[in-house]
mmCIF file of C-alpha atoms in Angstrom:
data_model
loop_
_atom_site.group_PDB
_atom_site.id
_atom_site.type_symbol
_atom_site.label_atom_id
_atom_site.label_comp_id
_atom_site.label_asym_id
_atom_site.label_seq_id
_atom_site.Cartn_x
_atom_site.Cartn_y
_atom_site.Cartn_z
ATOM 1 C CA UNK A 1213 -0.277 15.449 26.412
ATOM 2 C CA UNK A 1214 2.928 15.425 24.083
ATOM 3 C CA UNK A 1215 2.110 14.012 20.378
ATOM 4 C CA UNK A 1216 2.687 10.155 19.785
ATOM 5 C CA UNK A 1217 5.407 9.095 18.050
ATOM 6 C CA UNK A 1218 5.823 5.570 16.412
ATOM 7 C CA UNK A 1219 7.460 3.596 18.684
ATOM 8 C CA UNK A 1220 11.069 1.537 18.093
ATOM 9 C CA UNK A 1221 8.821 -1.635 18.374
ATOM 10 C CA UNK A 1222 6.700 -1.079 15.238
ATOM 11 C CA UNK A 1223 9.816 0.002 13.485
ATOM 12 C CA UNK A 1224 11.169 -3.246 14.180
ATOM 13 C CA UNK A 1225 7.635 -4.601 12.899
ATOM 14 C CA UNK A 1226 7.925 -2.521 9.962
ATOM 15 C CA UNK A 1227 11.530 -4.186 9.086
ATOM 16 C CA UNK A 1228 9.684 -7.063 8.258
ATOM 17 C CA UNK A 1229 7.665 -5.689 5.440
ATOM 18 C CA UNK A 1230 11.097 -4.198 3.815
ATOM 19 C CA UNK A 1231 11.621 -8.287 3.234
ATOM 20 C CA UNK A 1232 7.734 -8.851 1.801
ATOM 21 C CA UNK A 1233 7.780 -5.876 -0.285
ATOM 22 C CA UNK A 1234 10.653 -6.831 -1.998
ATOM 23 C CA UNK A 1235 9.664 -10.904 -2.441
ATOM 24 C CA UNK A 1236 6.145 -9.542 -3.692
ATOM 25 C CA UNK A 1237 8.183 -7.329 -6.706
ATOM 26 C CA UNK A 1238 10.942 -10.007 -7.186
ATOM 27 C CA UNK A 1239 8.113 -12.492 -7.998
ATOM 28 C CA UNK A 1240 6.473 -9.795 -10.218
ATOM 29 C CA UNK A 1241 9.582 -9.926 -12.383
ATOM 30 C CA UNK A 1242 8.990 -13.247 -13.056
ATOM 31 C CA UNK A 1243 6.880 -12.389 -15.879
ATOM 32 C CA UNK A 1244 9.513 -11.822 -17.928
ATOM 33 C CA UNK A 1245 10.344 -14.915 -18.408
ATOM 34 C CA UNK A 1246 6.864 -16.217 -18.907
ATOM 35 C CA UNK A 1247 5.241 -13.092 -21.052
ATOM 36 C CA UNK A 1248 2.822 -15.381 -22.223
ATOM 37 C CA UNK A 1249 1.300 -15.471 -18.609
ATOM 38 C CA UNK A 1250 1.321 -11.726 -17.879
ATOM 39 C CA UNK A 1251 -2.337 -11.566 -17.266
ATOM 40 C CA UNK A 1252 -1.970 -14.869 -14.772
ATOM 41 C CA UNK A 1253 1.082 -13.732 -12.648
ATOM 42 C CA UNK A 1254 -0.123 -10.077 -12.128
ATOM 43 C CA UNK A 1255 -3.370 -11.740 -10.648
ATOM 44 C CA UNK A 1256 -1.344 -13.521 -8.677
ATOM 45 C CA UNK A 1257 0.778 -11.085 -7.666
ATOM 46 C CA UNK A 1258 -1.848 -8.998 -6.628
ATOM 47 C CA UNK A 1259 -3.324 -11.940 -4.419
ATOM 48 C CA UNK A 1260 -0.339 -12.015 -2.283
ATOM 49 C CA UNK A 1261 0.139 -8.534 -2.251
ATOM 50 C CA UNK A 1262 -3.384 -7.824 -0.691
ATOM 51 C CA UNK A 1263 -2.796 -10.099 2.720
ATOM 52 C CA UNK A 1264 0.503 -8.974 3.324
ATOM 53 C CA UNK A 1265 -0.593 -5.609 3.155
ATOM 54 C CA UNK A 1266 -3.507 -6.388 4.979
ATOM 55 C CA UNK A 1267 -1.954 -8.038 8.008
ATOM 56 C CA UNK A 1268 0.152 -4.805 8.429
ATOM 57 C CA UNK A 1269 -2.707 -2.682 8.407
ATOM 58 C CA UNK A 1270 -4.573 -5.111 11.084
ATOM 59 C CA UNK A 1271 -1.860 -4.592 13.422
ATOM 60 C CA UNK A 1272 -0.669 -1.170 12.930
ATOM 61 C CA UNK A 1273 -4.829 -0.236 13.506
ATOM 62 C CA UNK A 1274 -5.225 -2.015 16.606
ATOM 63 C CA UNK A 1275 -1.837 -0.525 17.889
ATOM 64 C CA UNK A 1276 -3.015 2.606 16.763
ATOM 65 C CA UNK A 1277 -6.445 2.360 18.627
ATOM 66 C CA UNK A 1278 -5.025 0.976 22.141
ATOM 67 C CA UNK A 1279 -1.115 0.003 21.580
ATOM 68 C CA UNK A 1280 -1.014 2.111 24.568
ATOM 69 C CA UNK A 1281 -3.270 0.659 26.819
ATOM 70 C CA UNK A 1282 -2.290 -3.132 26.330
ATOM 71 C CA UNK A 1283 0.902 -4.476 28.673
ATOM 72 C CA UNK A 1284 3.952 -6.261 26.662
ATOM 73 C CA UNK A 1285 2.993 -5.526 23.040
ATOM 74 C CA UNK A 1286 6.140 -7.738 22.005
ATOM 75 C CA UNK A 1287 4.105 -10.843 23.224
ATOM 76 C CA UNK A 1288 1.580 -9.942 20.422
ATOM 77 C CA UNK A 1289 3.982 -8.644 17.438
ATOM 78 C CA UNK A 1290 7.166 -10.462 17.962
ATOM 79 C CA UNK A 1291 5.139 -13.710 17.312
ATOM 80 C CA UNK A 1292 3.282 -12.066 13.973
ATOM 81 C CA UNK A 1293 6.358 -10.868 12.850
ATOM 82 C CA UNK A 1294 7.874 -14.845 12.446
ATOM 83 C CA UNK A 1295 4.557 -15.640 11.074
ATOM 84 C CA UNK A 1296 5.140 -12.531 8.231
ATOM 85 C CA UNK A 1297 8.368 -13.921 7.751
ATOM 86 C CA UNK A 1298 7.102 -17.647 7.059
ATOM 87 C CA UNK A 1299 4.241 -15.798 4.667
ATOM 88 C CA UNK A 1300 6.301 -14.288 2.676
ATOM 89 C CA UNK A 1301 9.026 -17.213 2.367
ATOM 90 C CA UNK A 1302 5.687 -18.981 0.915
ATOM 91 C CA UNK A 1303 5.063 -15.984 -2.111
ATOM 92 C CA UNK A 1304 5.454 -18.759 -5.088
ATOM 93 C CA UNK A 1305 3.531 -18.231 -8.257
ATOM 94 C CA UNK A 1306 3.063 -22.178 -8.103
ATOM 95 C CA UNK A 1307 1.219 -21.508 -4.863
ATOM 96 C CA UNK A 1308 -0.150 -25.120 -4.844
ATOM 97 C CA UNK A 1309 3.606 -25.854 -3.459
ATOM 98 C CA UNK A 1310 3.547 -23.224 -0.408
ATOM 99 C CA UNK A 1311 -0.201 -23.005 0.348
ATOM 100 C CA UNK A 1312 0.192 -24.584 3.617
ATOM 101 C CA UNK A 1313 2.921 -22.623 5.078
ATOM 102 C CA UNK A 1314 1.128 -19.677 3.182
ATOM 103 C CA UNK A 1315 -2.033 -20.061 5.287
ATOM 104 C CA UNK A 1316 -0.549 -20.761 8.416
ATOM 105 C CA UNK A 1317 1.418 -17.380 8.201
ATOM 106 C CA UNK A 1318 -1.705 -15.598 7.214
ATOM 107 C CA UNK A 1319 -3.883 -16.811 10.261
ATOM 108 C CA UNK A 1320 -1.158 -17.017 12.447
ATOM 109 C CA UNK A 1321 -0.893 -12.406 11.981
ATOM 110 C CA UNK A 1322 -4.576 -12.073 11.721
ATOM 111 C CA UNK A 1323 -5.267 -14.516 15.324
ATOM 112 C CA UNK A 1324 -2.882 -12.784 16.831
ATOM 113 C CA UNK A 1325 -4.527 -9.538 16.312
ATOM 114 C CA UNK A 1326 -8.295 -11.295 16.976
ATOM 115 C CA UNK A 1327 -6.390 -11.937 20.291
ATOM 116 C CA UNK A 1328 -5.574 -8.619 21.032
ATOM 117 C CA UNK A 1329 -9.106 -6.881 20.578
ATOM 118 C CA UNK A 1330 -10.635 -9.695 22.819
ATOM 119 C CA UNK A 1331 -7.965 -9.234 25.252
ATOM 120 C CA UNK A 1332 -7.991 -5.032 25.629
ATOM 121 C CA UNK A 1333 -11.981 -5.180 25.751
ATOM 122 C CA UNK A 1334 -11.543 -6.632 28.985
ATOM 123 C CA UNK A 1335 -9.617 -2.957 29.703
ATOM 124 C CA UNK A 1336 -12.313 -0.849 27.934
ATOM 125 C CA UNK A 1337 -15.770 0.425 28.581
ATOM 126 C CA UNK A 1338 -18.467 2.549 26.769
ATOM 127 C CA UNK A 1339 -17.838 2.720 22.510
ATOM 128 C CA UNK A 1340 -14.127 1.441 22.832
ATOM 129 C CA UNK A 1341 -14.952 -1.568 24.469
ATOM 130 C CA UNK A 1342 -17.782 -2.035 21.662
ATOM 131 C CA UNK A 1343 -15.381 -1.564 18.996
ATOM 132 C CA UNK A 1344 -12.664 -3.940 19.990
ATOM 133 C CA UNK A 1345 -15.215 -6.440 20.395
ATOM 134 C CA UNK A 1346 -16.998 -5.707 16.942
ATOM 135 C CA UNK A 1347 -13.673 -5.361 15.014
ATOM 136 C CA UNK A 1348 -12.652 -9.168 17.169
ATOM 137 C CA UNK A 1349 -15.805 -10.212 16.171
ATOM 138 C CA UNK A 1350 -15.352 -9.415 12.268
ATOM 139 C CA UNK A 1351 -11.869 -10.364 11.768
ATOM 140 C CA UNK A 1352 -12.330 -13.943 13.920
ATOM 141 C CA UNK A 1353 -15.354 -14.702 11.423
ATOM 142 C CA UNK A 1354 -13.124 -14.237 8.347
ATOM 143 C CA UNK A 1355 -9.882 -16.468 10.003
ATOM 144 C CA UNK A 1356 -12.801 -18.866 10.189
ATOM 145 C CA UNK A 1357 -13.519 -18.443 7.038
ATOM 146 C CA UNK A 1358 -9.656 -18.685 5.384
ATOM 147 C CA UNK A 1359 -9.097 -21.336 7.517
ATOM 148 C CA UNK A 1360 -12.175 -23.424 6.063
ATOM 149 C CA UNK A 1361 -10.161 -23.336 3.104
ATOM 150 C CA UNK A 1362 -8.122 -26.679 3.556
ATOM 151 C CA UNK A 1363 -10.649 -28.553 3.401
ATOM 152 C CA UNK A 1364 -11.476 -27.873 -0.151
ATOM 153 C CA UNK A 1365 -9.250 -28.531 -3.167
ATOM 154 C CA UNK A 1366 -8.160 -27.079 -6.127
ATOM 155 C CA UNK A 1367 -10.126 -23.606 -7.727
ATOM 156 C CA UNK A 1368 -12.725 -23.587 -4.340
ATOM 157 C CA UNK A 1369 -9.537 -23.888 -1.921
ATOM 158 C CA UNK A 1370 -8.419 -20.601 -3.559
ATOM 159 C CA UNK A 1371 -11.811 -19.517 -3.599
ATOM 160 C CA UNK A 1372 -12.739 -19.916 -0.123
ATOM 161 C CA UNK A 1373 -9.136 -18.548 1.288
ATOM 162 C CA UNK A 1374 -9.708 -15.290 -0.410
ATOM 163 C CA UNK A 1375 -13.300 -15.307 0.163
ATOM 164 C CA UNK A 1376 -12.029 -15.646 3.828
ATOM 165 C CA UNK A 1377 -9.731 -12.374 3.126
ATOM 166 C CA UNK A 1378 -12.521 -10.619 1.544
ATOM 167 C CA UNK A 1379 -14.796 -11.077 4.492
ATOM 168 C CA UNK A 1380 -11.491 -9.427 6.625
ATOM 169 C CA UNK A 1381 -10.873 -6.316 4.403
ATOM 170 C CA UNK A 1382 -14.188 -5.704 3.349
ATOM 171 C CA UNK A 1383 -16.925 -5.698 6.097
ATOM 172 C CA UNK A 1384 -15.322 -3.004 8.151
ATOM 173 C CA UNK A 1385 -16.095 -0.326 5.175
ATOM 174 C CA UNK A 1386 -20.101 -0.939 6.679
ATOM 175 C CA UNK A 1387 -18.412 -0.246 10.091
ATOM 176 C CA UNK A 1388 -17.960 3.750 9.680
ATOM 177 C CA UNK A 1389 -20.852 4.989 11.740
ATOM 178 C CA UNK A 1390 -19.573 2.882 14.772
ATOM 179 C CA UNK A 1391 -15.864 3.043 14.282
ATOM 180 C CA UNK A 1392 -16.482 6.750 14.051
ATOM 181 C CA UNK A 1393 -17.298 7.371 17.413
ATOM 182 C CA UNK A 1394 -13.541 6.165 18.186
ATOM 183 C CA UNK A 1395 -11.441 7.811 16.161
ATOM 184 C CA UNK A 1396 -7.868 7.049 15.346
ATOM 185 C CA UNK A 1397 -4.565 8.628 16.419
ATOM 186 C CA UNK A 1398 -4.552 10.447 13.094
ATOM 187 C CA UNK A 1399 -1.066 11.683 13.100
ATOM 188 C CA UNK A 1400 0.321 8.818 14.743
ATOM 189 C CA UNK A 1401 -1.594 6.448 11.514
ATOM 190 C CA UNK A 1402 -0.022 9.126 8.615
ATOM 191 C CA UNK A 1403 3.610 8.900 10.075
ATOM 192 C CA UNK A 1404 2.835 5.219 9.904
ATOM 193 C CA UNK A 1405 1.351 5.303 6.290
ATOM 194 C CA UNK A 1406 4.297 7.425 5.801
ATOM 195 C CA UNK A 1407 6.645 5.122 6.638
ATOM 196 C CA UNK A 1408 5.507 2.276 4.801
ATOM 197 C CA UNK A 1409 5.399 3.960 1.508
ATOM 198 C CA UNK A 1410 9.277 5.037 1.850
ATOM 199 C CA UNK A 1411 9.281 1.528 2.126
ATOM 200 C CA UNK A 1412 8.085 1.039 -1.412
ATOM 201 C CA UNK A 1413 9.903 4.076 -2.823
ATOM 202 C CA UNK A 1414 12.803 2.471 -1.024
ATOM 203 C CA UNK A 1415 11.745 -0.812 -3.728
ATOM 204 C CA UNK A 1416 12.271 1.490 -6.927
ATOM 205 C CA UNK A 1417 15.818 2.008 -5.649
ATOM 206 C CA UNK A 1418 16.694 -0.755 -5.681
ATOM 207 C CA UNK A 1419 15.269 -1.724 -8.690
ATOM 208 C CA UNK A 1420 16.989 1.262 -10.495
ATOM 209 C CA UNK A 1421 20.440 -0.010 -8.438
ATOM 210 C CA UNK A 1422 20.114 -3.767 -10.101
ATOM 211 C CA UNK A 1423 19.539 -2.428 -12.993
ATOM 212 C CA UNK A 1424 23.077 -0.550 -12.611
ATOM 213 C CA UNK A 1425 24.779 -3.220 -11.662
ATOM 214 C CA UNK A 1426 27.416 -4.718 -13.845
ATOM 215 C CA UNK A 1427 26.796 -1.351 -16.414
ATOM 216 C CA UNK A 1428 28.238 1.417 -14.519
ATOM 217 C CA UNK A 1429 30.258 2.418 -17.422
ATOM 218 C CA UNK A 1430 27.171 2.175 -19.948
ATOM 219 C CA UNK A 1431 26.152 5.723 -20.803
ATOM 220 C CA UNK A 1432 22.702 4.419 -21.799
ATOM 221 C CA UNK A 1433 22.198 2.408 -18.593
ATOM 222 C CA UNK A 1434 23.306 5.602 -16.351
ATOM 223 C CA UNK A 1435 21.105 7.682 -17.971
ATOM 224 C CA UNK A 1436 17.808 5.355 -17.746
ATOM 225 C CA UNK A 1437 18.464 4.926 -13.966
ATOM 226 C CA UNK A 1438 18.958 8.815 -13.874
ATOM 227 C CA UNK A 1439 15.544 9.130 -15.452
ATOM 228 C CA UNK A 1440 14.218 6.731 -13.359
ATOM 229 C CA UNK A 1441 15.798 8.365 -10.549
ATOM 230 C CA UNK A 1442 14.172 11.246 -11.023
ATOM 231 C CA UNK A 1443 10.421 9.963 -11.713
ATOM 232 C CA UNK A 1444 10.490 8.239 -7.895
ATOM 233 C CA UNK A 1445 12.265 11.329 -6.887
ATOM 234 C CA UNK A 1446 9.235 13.369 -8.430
ATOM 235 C CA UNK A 1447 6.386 11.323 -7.057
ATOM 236 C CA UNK A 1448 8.281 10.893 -3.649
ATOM 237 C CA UNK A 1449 8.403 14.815 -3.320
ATOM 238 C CA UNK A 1450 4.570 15.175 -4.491
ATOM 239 C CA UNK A 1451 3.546 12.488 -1.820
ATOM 240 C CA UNK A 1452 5.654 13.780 0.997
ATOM 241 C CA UNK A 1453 5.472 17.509 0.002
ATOM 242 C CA UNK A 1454 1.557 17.205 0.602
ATOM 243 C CA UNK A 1455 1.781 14.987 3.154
ATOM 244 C CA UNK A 1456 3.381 17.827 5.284
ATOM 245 C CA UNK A 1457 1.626 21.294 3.451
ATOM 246 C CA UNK A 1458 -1.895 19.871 3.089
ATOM 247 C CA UNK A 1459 -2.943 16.971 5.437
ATOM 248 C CA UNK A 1460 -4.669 18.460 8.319
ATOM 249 C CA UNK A 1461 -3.480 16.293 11.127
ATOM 250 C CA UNK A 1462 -5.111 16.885 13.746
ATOM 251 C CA UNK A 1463 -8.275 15.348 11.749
ATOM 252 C CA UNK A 1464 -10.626 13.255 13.608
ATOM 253 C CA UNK A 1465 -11.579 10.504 11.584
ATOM 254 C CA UNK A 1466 -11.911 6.132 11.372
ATOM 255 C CA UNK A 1467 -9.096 6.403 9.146
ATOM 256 C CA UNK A 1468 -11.324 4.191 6.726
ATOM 257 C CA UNK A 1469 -10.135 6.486 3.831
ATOM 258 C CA UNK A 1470 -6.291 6.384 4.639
ATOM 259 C CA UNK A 1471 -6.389 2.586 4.679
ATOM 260 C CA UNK A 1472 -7.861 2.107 1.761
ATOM 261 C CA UNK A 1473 -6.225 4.609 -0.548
ATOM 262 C CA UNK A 1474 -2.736 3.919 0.770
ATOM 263 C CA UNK A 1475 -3.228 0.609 -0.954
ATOM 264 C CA UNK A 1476 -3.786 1.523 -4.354
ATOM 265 C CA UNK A 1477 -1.133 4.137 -3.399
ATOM 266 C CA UNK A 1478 1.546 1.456 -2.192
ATOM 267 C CA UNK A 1479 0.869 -1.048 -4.843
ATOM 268 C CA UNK A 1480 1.569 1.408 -7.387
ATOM 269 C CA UNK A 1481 4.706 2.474 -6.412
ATOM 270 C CA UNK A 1482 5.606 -1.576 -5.835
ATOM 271 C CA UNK A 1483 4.207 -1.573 -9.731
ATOM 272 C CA UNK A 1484 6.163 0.970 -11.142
ATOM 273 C CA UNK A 1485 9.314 -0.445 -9.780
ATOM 274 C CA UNK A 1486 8.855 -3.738 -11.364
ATOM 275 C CA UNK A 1487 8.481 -1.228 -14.675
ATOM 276 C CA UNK A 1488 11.370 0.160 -14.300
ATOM 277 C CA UNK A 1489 13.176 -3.303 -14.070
ATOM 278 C CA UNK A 1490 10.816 -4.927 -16.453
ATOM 279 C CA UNK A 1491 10.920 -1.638 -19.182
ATOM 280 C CA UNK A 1492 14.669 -1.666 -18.832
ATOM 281 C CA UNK A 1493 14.718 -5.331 -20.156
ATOM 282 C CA UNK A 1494 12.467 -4.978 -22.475
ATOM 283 C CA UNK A 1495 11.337 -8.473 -23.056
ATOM 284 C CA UNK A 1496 7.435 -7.849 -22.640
ATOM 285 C CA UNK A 1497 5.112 -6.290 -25.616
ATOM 286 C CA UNK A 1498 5.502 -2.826 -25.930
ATOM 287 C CA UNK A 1499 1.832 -2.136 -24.857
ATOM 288 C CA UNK A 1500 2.117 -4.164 -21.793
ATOM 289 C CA UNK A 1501 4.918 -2.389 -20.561
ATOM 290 C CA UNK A 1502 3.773 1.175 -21.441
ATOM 291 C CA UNK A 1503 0.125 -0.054 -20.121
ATOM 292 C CA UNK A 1504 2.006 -0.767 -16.634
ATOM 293 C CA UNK A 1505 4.394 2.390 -16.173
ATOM 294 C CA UNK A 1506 1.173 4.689 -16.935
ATOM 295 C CA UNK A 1507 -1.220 2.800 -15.533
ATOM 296 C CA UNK A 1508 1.175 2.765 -12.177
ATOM 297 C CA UNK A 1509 1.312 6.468 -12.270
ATOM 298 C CA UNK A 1510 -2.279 7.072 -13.050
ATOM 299 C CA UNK A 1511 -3.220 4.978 -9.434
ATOM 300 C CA UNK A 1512 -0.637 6.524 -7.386
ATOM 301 C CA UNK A 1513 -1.785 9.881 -8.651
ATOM 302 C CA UNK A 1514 -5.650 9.489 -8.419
ATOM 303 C CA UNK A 1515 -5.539 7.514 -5.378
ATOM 304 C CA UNK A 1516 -3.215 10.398 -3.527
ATOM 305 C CA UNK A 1517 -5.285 12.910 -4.487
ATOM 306 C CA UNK A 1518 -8.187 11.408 -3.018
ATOM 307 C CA UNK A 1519 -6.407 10.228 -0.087
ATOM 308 C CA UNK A 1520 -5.120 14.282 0.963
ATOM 309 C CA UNK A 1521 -8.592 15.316 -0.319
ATOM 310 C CA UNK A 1522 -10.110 13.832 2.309
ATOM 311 C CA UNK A 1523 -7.870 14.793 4.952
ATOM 312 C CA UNK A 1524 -7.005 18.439 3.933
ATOM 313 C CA UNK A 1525 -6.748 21.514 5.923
ATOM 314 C CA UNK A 1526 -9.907 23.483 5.988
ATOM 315 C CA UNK A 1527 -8.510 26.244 4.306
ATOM 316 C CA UNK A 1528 -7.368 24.406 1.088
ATOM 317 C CA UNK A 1529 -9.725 24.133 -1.700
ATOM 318 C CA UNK A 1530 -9.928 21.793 -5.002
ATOM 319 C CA UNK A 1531 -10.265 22.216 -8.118
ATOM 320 C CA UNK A 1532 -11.529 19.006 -10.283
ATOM 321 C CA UNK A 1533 -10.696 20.175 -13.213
ATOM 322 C CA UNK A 1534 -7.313 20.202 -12.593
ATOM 323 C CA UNK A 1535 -7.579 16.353 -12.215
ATOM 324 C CA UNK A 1536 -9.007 15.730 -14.951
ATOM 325 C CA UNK A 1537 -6.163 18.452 -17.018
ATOM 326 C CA UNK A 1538 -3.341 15.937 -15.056
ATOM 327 C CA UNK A 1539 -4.932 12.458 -16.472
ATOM 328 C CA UNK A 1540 -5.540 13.900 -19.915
ATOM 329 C CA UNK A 1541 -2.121 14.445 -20.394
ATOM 330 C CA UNK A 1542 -1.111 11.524 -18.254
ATOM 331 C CA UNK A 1543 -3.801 9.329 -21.180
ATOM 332 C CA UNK A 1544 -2.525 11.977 -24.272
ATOM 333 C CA UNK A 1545 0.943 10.956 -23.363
ATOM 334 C CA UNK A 1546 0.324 6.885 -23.627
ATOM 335 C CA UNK A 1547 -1.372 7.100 -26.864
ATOM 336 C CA UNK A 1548 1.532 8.813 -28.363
ATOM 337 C CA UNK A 1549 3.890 6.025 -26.724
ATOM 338 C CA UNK A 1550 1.534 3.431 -27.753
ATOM 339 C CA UNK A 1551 0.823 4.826 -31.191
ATOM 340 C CA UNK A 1552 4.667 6.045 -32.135
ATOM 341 C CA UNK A 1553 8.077 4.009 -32.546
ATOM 342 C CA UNK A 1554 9.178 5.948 -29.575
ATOM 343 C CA UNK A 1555 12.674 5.217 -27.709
ATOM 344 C CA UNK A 1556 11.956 4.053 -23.852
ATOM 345 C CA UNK A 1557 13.579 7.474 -22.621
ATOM 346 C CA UNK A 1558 10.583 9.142 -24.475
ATOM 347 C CA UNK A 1559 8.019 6.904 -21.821
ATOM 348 C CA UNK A 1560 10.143 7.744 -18.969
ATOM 349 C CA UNK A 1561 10.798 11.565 -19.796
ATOM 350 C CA UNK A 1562 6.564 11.838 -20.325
ATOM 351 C CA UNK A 1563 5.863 10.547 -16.860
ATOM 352 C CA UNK A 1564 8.605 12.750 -15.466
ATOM 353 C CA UNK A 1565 6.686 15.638 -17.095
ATOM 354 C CA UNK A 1566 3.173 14.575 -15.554
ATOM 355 C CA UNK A 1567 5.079 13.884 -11.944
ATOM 356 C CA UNK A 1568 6.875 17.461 -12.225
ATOM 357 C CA UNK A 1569 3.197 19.115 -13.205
ATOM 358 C CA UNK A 1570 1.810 16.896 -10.114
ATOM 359 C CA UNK A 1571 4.169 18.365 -7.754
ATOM 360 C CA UNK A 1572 4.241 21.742 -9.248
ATOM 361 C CA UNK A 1573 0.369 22.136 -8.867
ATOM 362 C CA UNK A 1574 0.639 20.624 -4.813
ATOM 363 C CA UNK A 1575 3.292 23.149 -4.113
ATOM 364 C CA UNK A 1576 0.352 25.493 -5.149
ATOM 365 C CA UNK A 1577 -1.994 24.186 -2.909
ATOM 366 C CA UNK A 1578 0.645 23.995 0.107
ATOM 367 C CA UNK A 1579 1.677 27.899 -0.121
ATOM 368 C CA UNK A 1580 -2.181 28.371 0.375
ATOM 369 C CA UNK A 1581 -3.187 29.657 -3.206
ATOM 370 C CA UNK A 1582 -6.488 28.247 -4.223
ATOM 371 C CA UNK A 1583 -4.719 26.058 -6.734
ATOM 372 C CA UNK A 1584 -5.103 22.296 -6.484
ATOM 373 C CA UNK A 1585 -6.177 18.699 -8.184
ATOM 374 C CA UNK A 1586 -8.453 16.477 -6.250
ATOM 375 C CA UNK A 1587 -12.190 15.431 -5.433
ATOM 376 C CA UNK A 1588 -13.696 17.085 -1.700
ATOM 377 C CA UNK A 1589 -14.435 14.028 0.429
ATOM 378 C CA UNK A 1590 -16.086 14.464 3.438
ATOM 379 C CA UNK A 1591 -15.484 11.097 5.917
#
């Protein structure tokens, strides 16, 4: 049987999350014009960012467990996808003005995929058919539960929505033992994981491009989006270069570890290109704004590592020290950002250095020398 390969449909599906992505950073950038509400719009940010990323992972899992097996897929995802698209029209920071049309795009992905798992249990027997109904089972009892929501007001209508969400992301992690015993398509899943994180690299270029915009004659400006250039080009390489030289994909697995790390992963990268945008401006407090491009880089870096950790090739081994070498300097490096008078090209040029050590250290680990930065975690 030929490997899977991800099919022109969830492409298409994908397409859709090009469009959140980048309504989910543009509303980031907001806080630039409201720096005395940092700490309030990142929360919020962060609380739109989690179901949109969520309702692509509950698809792209059930498609990866029995997409095959379940006739006219495009009945199920074509409707989701107009659902994403009215979800993502509603990402306002004033979310008391959109919460309707907010919720109904929300429950209208996650029914759709409750849907599905009722309707290929039918089609299943033995552990399959028990996980499609146990996964149905979970994720119908938290649309329930977001649904309650409007009938509440104010602080509990929030409260209860999330709580709702919560219920959807969360009680699968006590799943393992079960979910286990039907593993994912792992290579099929990465390419898919894959692809969605070009789609946030894919955000930092166009970040770096607005900021180039109107200034293509500015030495200054060039060079900032040539430094910036080059610290997406950096990560992108240390993602992708591992991706390919250390992931063992023929892994059987629930995948519980890919899903989860792949969102600290993705919402970093969505971070650090609302840095580079933000930085560039320069209207924030210095700390802030150093606090965010490090902080960015020190989740996409911890949460990768752990992420190929626990998916490596039996022959590569790990070293934790060198983790804790790479966030040293990554933490030595803020302090003297934070602590000097130092030019924004001096932030920039010390996460390059940390991203070029990163990669330098996985090319190690890829050519098979018993090099490497990351914890051993067995799934």
């Amino acid at each position: 049987m030929g490997e899977r390969k991800v099919s022109w449909l969830e492409l298409f599906f994908d397409l859709i999350f090009v469009t959140a992505v980048a309504s989910t950073t543009h509303l980031l950038l907001s806080i630039d014009n409201h720096p005395d509400k940092t700490a309030v719009y990142f929360g919020e940010y962060l609380l739109m960012v989690t179901p949109m990323f969520w309702a692509w992972v509950g698809q792209t899992m059930f498609f990866n467990r029995f997409g095959e097996k379940i006739k006219w897929p495009e009945l199920y995802m074509l409707p989701q996808m107009f659902f994403l698209i009215l979800m993502t029209a509603s990402f306002d920071l004033t979310f008391s003005n959109t919460y309707y049309t907010f919720l109904i795009g929300y429950l209208g992905i996650r029914l759709i995929t409750v849907i599905q798992y009722f309707v290929i249990s039918r089609k299943l027997s033995g552990d399959a058919r028990k996980v499609a109904l146990m996964l149905g089972g979970v994720f119908l009892l938290g649309v329930i539960t977001t649904a309650t929501s409007m009938f509440f007001d104010g602080f509990w209508r929030y409260f209860v929505m999330y709580l709702g969400i919560s219920v959807d992301i969360i009680l699968p992690l006590f799943l393992s033992t079960t979910l286990r015993k039907v593993p994912v398509d792992f290579p099929h899943l990465a390419e898919r994981f894959g692809l969605f994180v070009i789609i946030t690299f894919g955000e930092s270029i166009v970040a770096i491009t607005t900021i180039l915009v109107g200034h293509t004659l500015d030495w200054y400006t060039i060079g900032y989006a040539g430094l910036g250039f080059l610290i997406i080009s950096t990560l992108w390489a240390s993602y992708f270069y591992s991706f390919e030289k250390v992931v063992d994909h023929h892994k059987e697995t629930h995948g519980q570890f890919l899903i989860y790390g792949h969102f600290f992963i993705i919402v970093s990268v969505m971070l650090l290109a609302a840095n580079l945008h933000l930085l560039f401006e320069g209207h924030l407090a210095k700390d802030v704004l150093l606090l965010m491009l490090f902080g960015s880089v020190a989740v996409f870096f911890i949460s990768k590592q752990l992420v190929f950790a626990a998916h490596k090739k039996a022959d590569v081994r790990f070293y934790v020290w060198k983790d804790v070498c790479l966030l040293g300097l990554l933490i030595g490096l803020f302090l003297v950002n934070l602590i000097g008078d130092l030019p924004v090209f001096v932030g920039l040029g010390s996460v390059l250095v940390c991203g070029v050590v990163d990669f330098w250290v996985w090319v190690g680990v890829g050519r098979g020398v018993r090099r490497g930065v990351g914890l051993i975690v067995k799934e």
